[in-house]
XYZ file of C-alpha atoms in Angstrom:
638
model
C -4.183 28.134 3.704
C -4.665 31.324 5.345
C -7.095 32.569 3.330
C -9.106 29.120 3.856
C -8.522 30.199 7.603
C -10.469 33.566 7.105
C -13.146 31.857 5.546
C -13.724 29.397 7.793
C -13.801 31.564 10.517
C -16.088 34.251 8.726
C -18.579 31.062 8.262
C -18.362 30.479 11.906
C -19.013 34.132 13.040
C -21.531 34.514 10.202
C -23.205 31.302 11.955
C -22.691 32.365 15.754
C -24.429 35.716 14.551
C -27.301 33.950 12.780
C -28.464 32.731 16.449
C -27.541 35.693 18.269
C -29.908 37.806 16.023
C -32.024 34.868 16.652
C -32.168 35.095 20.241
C -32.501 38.909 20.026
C -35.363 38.625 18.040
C -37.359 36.201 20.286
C -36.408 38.580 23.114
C -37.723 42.002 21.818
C -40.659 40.141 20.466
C -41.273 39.243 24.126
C -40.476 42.810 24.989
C -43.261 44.138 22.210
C -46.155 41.713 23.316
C -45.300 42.392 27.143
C -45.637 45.850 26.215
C -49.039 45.757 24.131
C -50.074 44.003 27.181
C -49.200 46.755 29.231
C -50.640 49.255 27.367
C -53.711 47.208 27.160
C -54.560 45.563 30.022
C -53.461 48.671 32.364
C -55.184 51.202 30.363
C -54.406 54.627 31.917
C -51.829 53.008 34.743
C -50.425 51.382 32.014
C -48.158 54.469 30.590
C -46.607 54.851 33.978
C -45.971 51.361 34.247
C -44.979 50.862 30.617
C -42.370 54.030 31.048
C -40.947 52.250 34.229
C -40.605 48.537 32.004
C -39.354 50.606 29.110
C -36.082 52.516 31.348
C -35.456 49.749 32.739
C -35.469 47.343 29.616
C -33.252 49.835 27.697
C -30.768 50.914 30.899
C -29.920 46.780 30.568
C -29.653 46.363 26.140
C -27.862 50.422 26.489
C -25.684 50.303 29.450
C -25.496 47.202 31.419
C -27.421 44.183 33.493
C -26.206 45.737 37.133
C -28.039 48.985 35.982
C -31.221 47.576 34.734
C -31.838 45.168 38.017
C -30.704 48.770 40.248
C -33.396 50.786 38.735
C -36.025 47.883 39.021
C -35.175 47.542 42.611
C -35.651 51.344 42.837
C -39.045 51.540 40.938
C -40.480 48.410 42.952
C -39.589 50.565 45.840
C -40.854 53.647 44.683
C -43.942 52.173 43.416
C -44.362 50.710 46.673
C -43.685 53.999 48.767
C -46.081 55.621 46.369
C -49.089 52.970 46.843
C -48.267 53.185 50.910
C -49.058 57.073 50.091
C -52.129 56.173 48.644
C -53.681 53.857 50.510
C -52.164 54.947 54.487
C -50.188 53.456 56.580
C -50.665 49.613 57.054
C -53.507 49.201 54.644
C -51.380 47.532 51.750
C -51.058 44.340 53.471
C -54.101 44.691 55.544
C -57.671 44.314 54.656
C -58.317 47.086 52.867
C -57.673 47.904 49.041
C -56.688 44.841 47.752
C -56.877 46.011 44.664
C -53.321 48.888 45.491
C -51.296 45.989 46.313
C -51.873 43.990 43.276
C -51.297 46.523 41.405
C -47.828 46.862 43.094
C -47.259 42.988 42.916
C -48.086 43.470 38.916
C -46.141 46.303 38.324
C -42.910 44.724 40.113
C -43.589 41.749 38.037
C -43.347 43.523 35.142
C -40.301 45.452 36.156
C -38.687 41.822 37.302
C -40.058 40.649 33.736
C -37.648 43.355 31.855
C -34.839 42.344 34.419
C -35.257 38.396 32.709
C -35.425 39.766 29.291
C -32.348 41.572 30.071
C -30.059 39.012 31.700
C -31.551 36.508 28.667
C -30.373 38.956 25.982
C -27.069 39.769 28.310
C -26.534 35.715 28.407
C -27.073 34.974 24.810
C -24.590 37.524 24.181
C -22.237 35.915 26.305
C -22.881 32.717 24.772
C -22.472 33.797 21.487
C -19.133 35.363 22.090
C -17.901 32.101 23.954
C -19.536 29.959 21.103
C -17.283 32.272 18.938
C -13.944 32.316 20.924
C -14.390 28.441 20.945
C -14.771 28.247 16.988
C -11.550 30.374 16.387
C -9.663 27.858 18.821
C -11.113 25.027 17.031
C -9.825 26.942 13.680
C -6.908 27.777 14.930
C -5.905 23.942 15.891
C -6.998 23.102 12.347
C -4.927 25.397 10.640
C -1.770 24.105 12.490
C -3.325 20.587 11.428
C -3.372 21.789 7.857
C 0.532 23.441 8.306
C 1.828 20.127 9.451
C -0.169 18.555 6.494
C 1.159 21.080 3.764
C 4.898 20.276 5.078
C 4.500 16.308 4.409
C 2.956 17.719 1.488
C 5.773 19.360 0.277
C 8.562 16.798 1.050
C 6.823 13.864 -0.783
C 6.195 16.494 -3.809
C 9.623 17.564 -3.532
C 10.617 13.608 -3.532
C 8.358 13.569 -6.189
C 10.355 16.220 -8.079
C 13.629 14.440 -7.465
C 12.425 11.080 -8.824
C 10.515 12.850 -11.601
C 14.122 14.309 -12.478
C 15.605 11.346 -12.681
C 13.278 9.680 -14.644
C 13.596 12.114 -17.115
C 17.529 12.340 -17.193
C 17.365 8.708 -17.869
C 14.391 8.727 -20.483
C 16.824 11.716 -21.860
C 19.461 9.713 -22.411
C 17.895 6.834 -23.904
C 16.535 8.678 -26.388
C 20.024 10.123 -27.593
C 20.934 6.860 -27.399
C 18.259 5.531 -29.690
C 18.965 8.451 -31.954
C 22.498 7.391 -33.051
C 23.751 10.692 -31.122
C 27.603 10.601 -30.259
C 27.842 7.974 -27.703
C 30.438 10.217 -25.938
C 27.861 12.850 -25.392
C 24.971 11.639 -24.721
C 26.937 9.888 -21.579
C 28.586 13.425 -20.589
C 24.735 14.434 -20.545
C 23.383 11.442 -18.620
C 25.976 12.071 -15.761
C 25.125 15.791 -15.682
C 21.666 14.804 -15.681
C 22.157 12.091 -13.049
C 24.288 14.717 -10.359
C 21.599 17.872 -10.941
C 18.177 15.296 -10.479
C 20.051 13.741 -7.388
C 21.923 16.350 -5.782
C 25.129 14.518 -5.585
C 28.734 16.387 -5.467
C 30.525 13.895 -8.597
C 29.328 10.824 -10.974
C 31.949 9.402 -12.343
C 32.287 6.190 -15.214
C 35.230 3.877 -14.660
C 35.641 1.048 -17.418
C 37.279 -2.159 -16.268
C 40.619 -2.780 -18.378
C 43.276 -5.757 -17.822
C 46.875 -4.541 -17.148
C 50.084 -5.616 -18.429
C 50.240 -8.151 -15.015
C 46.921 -9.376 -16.049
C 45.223 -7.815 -13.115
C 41.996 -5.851 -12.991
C 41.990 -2.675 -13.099
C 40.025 0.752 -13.483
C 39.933 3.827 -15.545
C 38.191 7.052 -15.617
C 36.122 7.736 -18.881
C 33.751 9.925 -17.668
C 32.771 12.303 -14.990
C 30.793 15.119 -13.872
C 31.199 17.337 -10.775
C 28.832 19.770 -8.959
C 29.839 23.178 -7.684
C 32.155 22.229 -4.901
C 33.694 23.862 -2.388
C 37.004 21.809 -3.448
C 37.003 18.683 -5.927
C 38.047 15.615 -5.117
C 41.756 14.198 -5.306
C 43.520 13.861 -8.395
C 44.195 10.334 -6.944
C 40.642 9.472 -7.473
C 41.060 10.083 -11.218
C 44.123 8.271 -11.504
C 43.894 4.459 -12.820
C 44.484 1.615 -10.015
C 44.312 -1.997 -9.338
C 41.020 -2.616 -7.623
C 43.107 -4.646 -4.577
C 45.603 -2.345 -4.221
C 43.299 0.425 -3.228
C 41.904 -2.076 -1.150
C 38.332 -2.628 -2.960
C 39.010 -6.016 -3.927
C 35.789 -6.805 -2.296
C 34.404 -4.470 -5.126
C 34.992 -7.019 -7.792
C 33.420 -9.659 -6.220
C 30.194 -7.626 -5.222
C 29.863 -5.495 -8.643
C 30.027 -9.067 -10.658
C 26.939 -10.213 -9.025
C 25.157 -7.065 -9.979
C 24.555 -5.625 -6.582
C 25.309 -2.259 -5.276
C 28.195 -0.451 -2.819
C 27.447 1.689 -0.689
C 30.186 3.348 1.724
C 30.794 6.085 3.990
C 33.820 7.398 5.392
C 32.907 7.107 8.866
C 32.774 3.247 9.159
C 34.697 1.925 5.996
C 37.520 0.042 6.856
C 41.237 0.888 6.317
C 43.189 1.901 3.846
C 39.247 2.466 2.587
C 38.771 5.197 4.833
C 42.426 6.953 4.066
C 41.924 6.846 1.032
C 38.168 8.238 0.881
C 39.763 10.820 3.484
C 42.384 11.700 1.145
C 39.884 12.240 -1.911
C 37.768 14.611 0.607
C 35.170 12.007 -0.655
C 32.150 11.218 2.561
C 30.011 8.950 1.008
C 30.190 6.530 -2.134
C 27.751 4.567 -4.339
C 28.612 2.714 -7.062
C 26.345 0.343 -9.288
C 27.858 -2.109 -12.384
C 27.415 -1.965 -15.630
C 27.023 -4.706 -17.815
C 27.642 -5.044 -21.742
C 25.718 -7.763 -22.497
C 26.940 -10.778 -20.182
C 30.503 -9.149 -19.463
C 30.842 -6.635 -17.062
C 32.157 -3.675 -18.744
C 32.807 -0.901 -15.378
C 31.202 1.341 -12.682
C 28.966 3.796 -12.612
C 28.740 5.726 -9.060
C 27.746 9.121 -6.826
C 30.184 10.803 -4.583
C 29.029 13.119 -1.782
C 32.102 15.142 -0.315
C 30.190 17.810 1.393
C 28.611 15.777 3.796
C 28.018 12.300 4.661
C 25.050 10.829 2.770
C 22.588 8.012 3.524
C 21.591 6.244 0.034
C 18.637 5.450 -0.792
C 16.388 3.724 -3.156
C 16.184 6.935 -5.327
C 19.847 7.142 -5.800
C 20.265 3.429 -6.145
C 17.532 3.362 -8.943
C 19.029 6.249 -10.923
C 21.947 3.752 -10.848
C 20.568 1.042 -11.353
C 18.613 2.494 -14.977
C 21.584 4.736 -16.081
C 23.793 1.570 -15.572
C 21.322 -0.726 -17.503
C 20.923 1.889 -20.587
C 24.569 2.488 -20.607
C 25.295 -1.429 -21.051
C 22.721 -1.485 -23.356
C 24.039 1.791 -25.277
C 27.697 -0.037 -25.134
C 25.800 -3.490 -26.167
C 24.249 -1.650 -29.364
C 27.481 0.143 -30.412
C 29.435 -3.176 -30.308
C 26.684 -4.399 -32.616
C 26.450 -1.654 -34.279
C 30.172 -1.664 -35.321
C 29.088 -5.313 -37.380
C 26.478 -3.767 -38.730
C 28.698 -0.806 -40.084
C 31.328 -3.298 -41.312
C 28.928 -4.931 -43.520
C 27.425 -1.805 -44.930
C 30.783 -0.868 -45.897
C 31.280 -3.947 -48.095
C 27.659 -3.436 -49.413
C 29.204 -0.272 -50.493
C 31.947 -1.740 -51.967
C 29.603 -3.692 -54.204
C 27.721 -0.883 -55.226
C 30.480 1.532 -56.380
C 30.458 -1.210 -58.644
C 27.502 -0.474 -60.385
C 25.912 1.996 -62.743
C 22.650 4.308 -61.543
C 19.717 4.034 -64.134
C 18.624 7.035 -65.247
C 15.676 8.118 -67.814
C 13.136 11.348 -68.348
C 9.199 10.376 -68.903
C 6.903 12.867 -69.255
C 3.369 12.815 -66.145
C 1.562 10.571 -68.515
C 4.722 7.487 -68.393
C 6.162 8.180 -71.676
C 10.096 7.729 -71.855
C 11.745 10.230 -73.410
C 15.237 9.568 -72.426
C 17.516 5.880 -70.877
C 21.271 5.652 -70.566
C 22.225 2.598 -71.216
C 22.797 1.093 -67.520
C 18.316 1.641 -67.652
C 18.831 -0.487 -70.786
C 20.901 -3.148 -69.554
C 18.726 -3.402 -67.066
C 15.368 -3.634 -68.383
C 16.455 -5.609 -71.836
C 15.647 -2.807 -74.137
C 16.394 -1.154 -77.304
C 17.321 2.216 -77.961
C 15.510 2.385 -80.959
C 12.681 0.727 -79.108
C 12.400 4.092 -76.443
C 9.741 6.147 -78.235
C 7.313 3.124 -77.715
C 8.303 2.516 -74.323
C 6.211 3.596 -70.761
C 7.619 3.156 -67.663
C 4.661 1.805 -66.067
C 5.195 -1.476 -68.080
C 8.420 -2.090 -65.570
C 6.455 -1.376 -62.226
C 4.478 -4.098 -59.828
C 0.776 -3.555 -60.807
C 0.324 -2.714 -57.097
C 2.781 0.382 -57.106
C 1.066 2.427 -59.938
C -1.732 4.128 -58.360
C 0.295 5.048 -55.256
C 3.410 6.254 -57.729
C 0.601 8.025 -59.979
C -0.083 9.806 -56.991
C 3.140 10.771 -55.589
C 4.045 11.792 -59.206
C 1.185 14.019 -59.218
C 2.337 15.262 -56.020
C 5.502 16.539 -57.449
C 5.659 20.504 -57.184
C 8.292 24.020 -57.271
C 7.873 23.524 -53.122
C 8.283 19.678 -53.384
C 10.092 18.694 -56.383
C 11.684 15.682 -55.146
C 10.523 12.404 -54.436
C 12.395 9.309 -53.361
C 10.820 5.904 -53.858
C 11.478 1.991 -52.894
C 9.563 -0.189 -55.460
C 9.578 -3.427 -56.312
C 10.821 -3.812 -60.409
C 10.781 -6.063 -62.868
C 14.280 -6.483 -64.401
C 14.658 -7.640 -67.947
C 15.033 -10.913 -66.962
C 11.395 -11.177 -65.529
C 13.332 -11.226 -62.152
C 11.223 -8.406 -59.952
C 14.055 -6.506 -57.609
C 14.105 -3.456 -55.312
C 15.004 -0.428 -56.499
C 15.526 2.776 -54.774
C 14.028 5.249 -57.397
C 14.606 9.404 -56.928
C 12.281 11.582 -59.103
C 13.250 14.895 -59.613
C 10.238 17.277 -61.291
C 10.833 19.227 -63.998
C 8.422 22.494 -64.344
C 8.028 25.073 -67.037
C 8.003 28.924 -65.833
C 3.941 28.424 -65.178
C 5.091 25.499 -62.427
C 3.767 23.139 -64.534
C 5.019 19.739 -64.062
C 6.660 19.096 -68.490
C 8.694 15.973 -67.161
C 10.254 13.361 -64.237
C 14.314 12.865 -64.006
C 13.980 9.384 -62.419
C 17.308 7.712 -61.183
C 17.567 4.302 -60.026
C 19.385 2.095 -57.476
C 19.778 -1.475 -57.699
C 19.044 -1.952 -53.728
C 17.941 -5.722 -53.688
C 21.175 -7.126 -52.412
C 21.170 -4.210 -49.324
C 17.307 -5.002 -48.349
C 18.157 -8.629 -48.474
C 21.081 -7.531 -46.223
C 19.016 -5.389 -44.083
C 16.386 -8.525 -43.467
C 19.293 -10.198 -42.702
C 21.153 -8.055 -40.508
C 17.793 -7.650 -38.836
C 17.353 -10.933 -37.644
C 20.869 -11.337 -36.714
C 20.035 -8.339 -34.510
C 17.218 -10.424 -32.988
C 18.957 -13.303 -32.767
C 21.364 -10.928 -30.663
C 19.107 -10.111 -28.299
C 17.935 -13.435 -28.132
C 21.400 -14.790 -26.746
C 22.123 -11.638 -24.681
C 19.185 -13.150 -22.474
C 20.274 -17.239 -22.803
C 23.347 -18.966 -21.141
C 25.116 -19.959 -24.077
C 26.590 -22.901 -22.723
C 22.827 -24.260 -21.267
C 20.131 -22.319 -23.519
C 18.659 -21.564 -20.032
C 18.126 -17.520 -19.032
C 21.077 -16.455 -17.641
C 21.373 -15.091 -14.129
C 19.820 -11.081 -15.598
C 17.038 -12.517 -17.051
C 16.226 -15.363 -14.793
C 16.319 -12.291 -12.137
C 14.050 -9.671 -14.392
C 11.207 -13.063 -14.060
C 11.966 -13.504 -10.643
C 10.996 -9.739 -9.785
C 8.406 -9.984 -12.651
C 6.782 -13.601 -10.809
C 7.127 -11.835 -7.279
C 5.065 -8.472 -8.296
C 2.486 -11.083 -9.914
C 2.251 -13.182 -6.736
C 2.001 -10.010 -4.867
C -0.776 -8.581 -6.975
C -2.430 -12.249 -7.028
C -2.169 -13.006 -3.515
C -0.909 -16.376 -4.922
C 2.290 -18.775 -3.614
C 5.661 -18.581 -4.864
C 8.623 -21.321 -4.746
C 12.185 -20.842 -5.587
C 14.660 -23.869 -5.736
C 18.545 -23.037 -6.245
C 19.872 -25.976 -7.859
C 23.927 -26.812 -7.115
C 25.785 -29.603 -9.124
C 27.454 -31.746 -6.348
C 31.657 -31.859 -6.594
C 31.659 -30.020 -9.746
C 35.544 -29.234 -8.932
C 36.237 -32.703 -8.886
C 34.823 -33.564 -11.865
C 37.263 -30.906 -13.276
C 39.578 -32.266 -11.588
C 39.436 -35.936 -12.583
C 37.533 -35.556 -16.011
C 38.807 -32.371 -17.560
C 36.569 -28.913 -17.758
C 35.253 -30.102 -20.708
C 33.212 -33.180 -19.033
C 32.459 -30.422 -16.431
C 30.265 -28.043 -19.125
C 28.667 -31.816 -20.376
C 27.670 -32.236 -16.468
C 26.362 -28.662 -16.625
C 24.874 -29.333 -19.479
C 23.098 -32.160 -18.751
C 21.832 -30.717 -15.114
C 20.140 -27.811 -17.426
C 18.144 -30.180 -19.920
C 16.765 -32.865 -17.089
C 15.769 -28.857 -15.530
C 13.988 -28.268 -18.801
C 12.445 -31.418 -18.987
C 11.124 -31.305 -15.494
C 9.857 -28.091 -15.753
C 5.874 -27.106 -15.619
C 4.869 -24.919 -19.272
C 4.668 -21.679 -16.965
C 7.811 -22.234 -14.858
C 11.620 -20.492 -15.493
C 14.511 -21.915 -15.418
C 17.967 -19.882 -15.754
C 22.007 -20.085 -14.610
C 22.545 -18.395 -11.365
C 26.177 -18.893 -11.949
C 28.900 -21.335 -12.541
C 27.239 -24.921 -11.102
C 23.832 -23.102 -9.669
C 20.675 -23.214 -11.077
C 17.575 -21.092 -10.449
C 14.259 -22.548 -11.017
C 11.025 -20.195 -10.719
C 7.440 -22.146 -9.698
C 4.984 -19.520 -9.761
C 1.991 -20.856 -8.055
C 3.682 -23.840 -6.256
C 3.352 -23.784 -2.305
C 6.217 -25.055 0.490
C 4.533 -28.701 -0.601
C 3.981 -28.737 -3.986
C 7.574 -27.155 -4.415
C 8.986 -29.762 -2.324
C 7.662 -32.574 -4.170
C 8.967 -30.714 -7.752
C 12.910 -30.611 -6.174
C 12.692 -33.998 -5.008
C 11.275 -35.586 -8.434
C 14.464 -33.322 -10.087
C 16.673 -34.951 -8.070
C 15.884 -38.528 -8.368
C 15.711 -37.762 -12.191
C 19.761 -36.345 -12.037
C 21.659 -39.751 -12.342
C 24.679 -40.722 -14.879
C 25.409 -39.274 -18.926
C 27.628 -40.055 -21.381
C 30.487 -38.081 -21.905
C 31.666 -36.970 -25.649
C 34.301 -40.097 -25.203
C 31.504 -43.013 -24.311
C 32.513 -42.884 -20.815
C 29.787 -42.803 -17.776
C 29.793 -39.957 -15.570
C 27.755 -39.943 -12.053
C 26.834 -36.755 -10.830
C 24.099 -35.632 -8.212
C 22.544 -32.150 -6.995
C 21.963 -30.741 -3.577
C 18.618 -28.621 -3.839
C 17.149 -25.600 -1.430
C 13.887 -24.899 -1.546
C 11.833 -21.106 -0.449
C 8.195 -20.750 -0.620
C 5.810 -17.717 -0.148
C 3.088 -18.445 0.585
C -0.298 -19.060 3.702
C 2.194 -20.310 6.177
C 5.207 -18.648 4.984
C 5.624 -14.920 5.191
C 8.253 -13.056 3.054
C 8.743 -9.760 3.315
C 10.729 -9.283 -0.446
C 12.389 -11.466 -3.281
C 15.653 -10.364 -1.769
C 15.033 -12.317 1.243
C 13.170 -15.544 -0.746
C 16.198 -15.951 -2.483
C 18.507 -15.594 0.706
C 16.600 -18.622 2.100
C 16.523 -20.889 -0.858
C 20.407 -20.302 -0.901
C 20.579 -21.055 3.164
C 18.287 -24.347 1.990
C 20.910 -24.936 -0.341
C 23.595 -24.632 2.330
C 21.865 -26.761 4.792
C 21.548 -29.520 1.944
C 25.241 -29.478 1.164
C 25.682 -29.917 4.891
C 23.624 -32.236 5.244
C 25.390 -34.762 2.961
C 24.475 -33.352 -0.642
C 22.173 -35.174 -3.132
C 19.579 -34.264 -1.128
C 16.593 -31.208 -1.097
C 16.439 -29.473 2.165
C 13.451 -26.738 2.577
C 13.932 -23.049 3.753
C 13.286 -23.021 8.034
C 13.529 -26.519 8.554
């Protein structure tokens, strides 16, 4: 920046001195026609009067103005003494000689004509050194400009940084995650990650674990801690009861997938104590889910001062919480997966490994007798035999090839290929060819040993779309088939960045099943799921193709109308509710039930700031409805 500075200001000084020289030109230019004027016009006077103009033109550009306009007064004096000498007493401004005192009045011109060029050349100096002080102030409020510019500069980049660094820690993780690495430490490494990108004094992992009372409570799994001036408590490591360490609020908040935050200074008692007695100033703490069951807490702990949270630290959260549950997720289903390997396994220490030699060209030259089991061959048969006979059509070019391949550097090759059995039955086999070279490195023949691995693709296929049908449920309410309340939430944020981008409405309506308790109560739970049952398919099947529907939790519903105003919404909730009316339950009996609806729009005459607060007045509708009298749709601000 300062060398931009020096530039700048070298431009400006180059430029001031551009017209300076400018003006100095034009002035001596004057000075050299004045003078050939002089010189010309005067003729033999002229060299007197040219020496006078020349003293004084140089006393004002050598030494200074107040000198050059001294000596001109003192050689229009002089010159006027001398043509009073000349011409007598009284006879310059008399009658006689005109021609002396013209001379005079010419010559003082000229003298007064050197003072001008002086004082311009004096004042274009002056101007150019103002013009020039003037530019470096000018600079010089610039550059502090610039230095308040660089600072912002440097805090968003160093924001920038942070966020950068978290993103990666995360990224980091996931892919030891994804790579089978020990679950164990790729976490340790996510947490150290975590409390180096966000400059926090602990993160700590707690898993959620029923005691022999039945009561929730907490463990530490995991933790890592910065270089602290002291660490926290051992109490803070210790496991507890969530309400007797008074965060049974925790519970309740954490379930619903939202964030803590707490500092020291205002948390209430025993809270505070105990945050006090940990040396702990500031807490945040995000859940983390395993599918639909929440699984434990992930969190930051500042104990050297007290810490504001902010969106940074409550998105690293947010995305190590959501990888963990997934990593925790996967591992659960990875432990099926394993199991059934294992008794795939089983079944193939059961069975025999083919093996046979063929020379490059195909021809067998040696089969134990699991290969000719398998195939339906002779032994006396072999020396007729090619092994291309037993491969798809397809496969032999691209096994040609790879055999071909086969060298000292690269003499094994491992191949899946579809075979026909003896049987005519084509199966998978996993096929290992092992290159056999004289002492030239020529290829002389191909060990080839086979695995029967139909059974353990089939399983694979299988196991595969189990695993998809996995992820299918993790994102359906398996009592309704709607999304449950994570997904229906991941197309409510998805719908509200669309409607943003779009400029386009958006509607929300929470859905509530009227006296679901006594339904319970009078009909059993099991009447209760049919009621919240049925509520979810008269959802479905008033829904619009491009509309979402998902379980908010326990009798709520969440449907998503992207595109629907305040009107249009209103007009959807009241058509659902006149369509809720009576079912059957599983014993023949009628059941009545009704819904209380709350309706939020974005849109022209409805402002929103976020989602956050759309869905806080859909559920305020919702509360106004139930007031009201239930069975009934009441809209948000009415």
């Amino acid at each position: 920046m300062t060398a931009l500075f020096v530039e700048l200001l070298a431009f400006q000084q180059l430029k001031t001195a551009r017209i300076q020289n400018a003006r100095r030109i034009l002035v001596y230019g004057l000075w050299i026609v004045i003078t050939v004027f002089i010189l010309t016009v005067e003729g033999v006077r002229g060299s007197t009067v040219f020496g006078q103009f020349l003293v004084v033109f140089l006393s004002g550009v050598l030494v200074a103005e107040g000198t050059a306009i001294l000596l001109a007064v003192l050689s229009i004096l002089a010159n006027y003494l001398a043509a009073l000498l000349e011409s007598g007493p009284g006879l310059l401004f008399g009658a006689g000689l005109p021609s002396l005192a013209s001379h005079w009045a010419l010559q003082a011109g000229y003298l007064l004509l050197a003072v001008g060029l002086v004082m311009l050349l004096a004042r274009s100096g002056q101007a150019a050194t103002a013009e020039r002080e003037n530019n470096e102030d000018d600079l010089l409020e610039r550059l502090d400009e610039l230095s308040v510019a660089k600072a912002q500069l440097e805090i968003s980049e160093r924001n920038l940084r942070r966020r950068e660094g978290v993103l990666a820690a995360i990224r980091d993780a996931a892919e030891l995650l994804l790579r089978d690495e020990s679950l164990e430490a790729a976490i340790l490494g996510l947490l150290a990650d975590l409390g180096a990108s966000t400059d926090v004094d602990r993160v700590y992992l707690y898993e959620n674990y029923q005691d022999a009372q039945g009561k929730l409570s907490i463990r530490l799994k995991h933790e890592w801690v910065g270089d602290l001036a002291g660490l926290p408590s051992e109490r803070a490591n210790a496991n507890a009861r969530l309400e007797e360490i008074g965060f049974a609020d925790w519970s309740e908040i954490l379930r619903k997938d939202l964030v803590v935050r707490l500092q020291a200074s205002n948390a209430p008692e025993p809270v505070a104590g105990l945050l006090r007695e940990c040396g702990v100033q500031s807490v945040l703490a995000a859940p983390i889910f395993s599918g639909e069951t929440w699984w434990g807490i992930i969190g930051f702990q500042q104990t050297r001062w007290e810490r504001e949270w902010g969106p940074l630290e409550e998105d690293a959260l947010r995305g190590a919480g959501s990888i963990l549950g997934g990593a925790l997720q996967r591992r659960n289903m990875q432990a099926e997966l394993n199991q059934s390997e294992l008794r795939y396994l089983g079944i193939l220490q059961d069975q025999f490994d083919l093996i046979c030699r063929f020379s490059p060209d195909g021809k067998l030259v040696f089969a134990n007798d699991a290969y000719l089991r398998f195939f339906g061959l002779r032994r006396e048969d072999l020396s007729t035999l090619n092994v291309w006979s037993y491969v798809q059509p397809t496969h032999h070019e691209p096994l040609r090839r790879r055999i071909a391949s086969l060298s000292q550097q690269r003499p094994v090759l491992a191949n899946h290929i579809l075979t026909r059995r003896g049987d005519g039955v084509m199966v998978w086999m996993d096929w290992t060819e092992r290159g056999v070279f004289d002492h030239n490195g020529q290829l002389q023949e191909v060990q080839s040993v086979g695995r029967d691995i139909d059974q353990e693709m089939r399983l694979r296929k299988q196991l595969e779309e189990n695993l998809a049908r996995t992820e299918n449920l993790a994102m359906t309410d398996a009592l309704t088939g709607l999304l449950n309340r994570r997904a229906i939430m991941e197309h409510a944020e998805a719908e509200w960045q669309r409607s943003d981008r779009e400029k386009s409405p958006l509607s929300l309506i929470l859905v509530d099943l009227d006296n679901l308790k006594k339904v319970n109560d009078t009909y059993g739970h099991l009447a209760g799921d049919q009621a919240i049952s049925y509520i979810a398919s008269v959802m479905h099947g008033s829904m619009r193709r491009y509309d979402w529907a998902g379980r908010w939790g326990g009798d709520e519903f969440l449907l998503i109308l992207p595109g629907a105003d305040s009107r249009e919404s209103a007009m959807i909730a009241e058509r659902l509710r006149s369509k809720v009316n009576s079912f059957s339950l599983s014993d023949g009996s009628t059941l009545q039930v009704r819904v209380s609806l709350g309706v939020a729009s974005r849109d022209a005459q409805h402002k929103v700031p976020d989602l956050e607060q759309l869905l806080t007045q859909a559920d305020q509708a919702l509360y106004l409805a139930k007031q009201k009298g239930r069975d009934q749709v009441a809209l948000a601000g009415e």
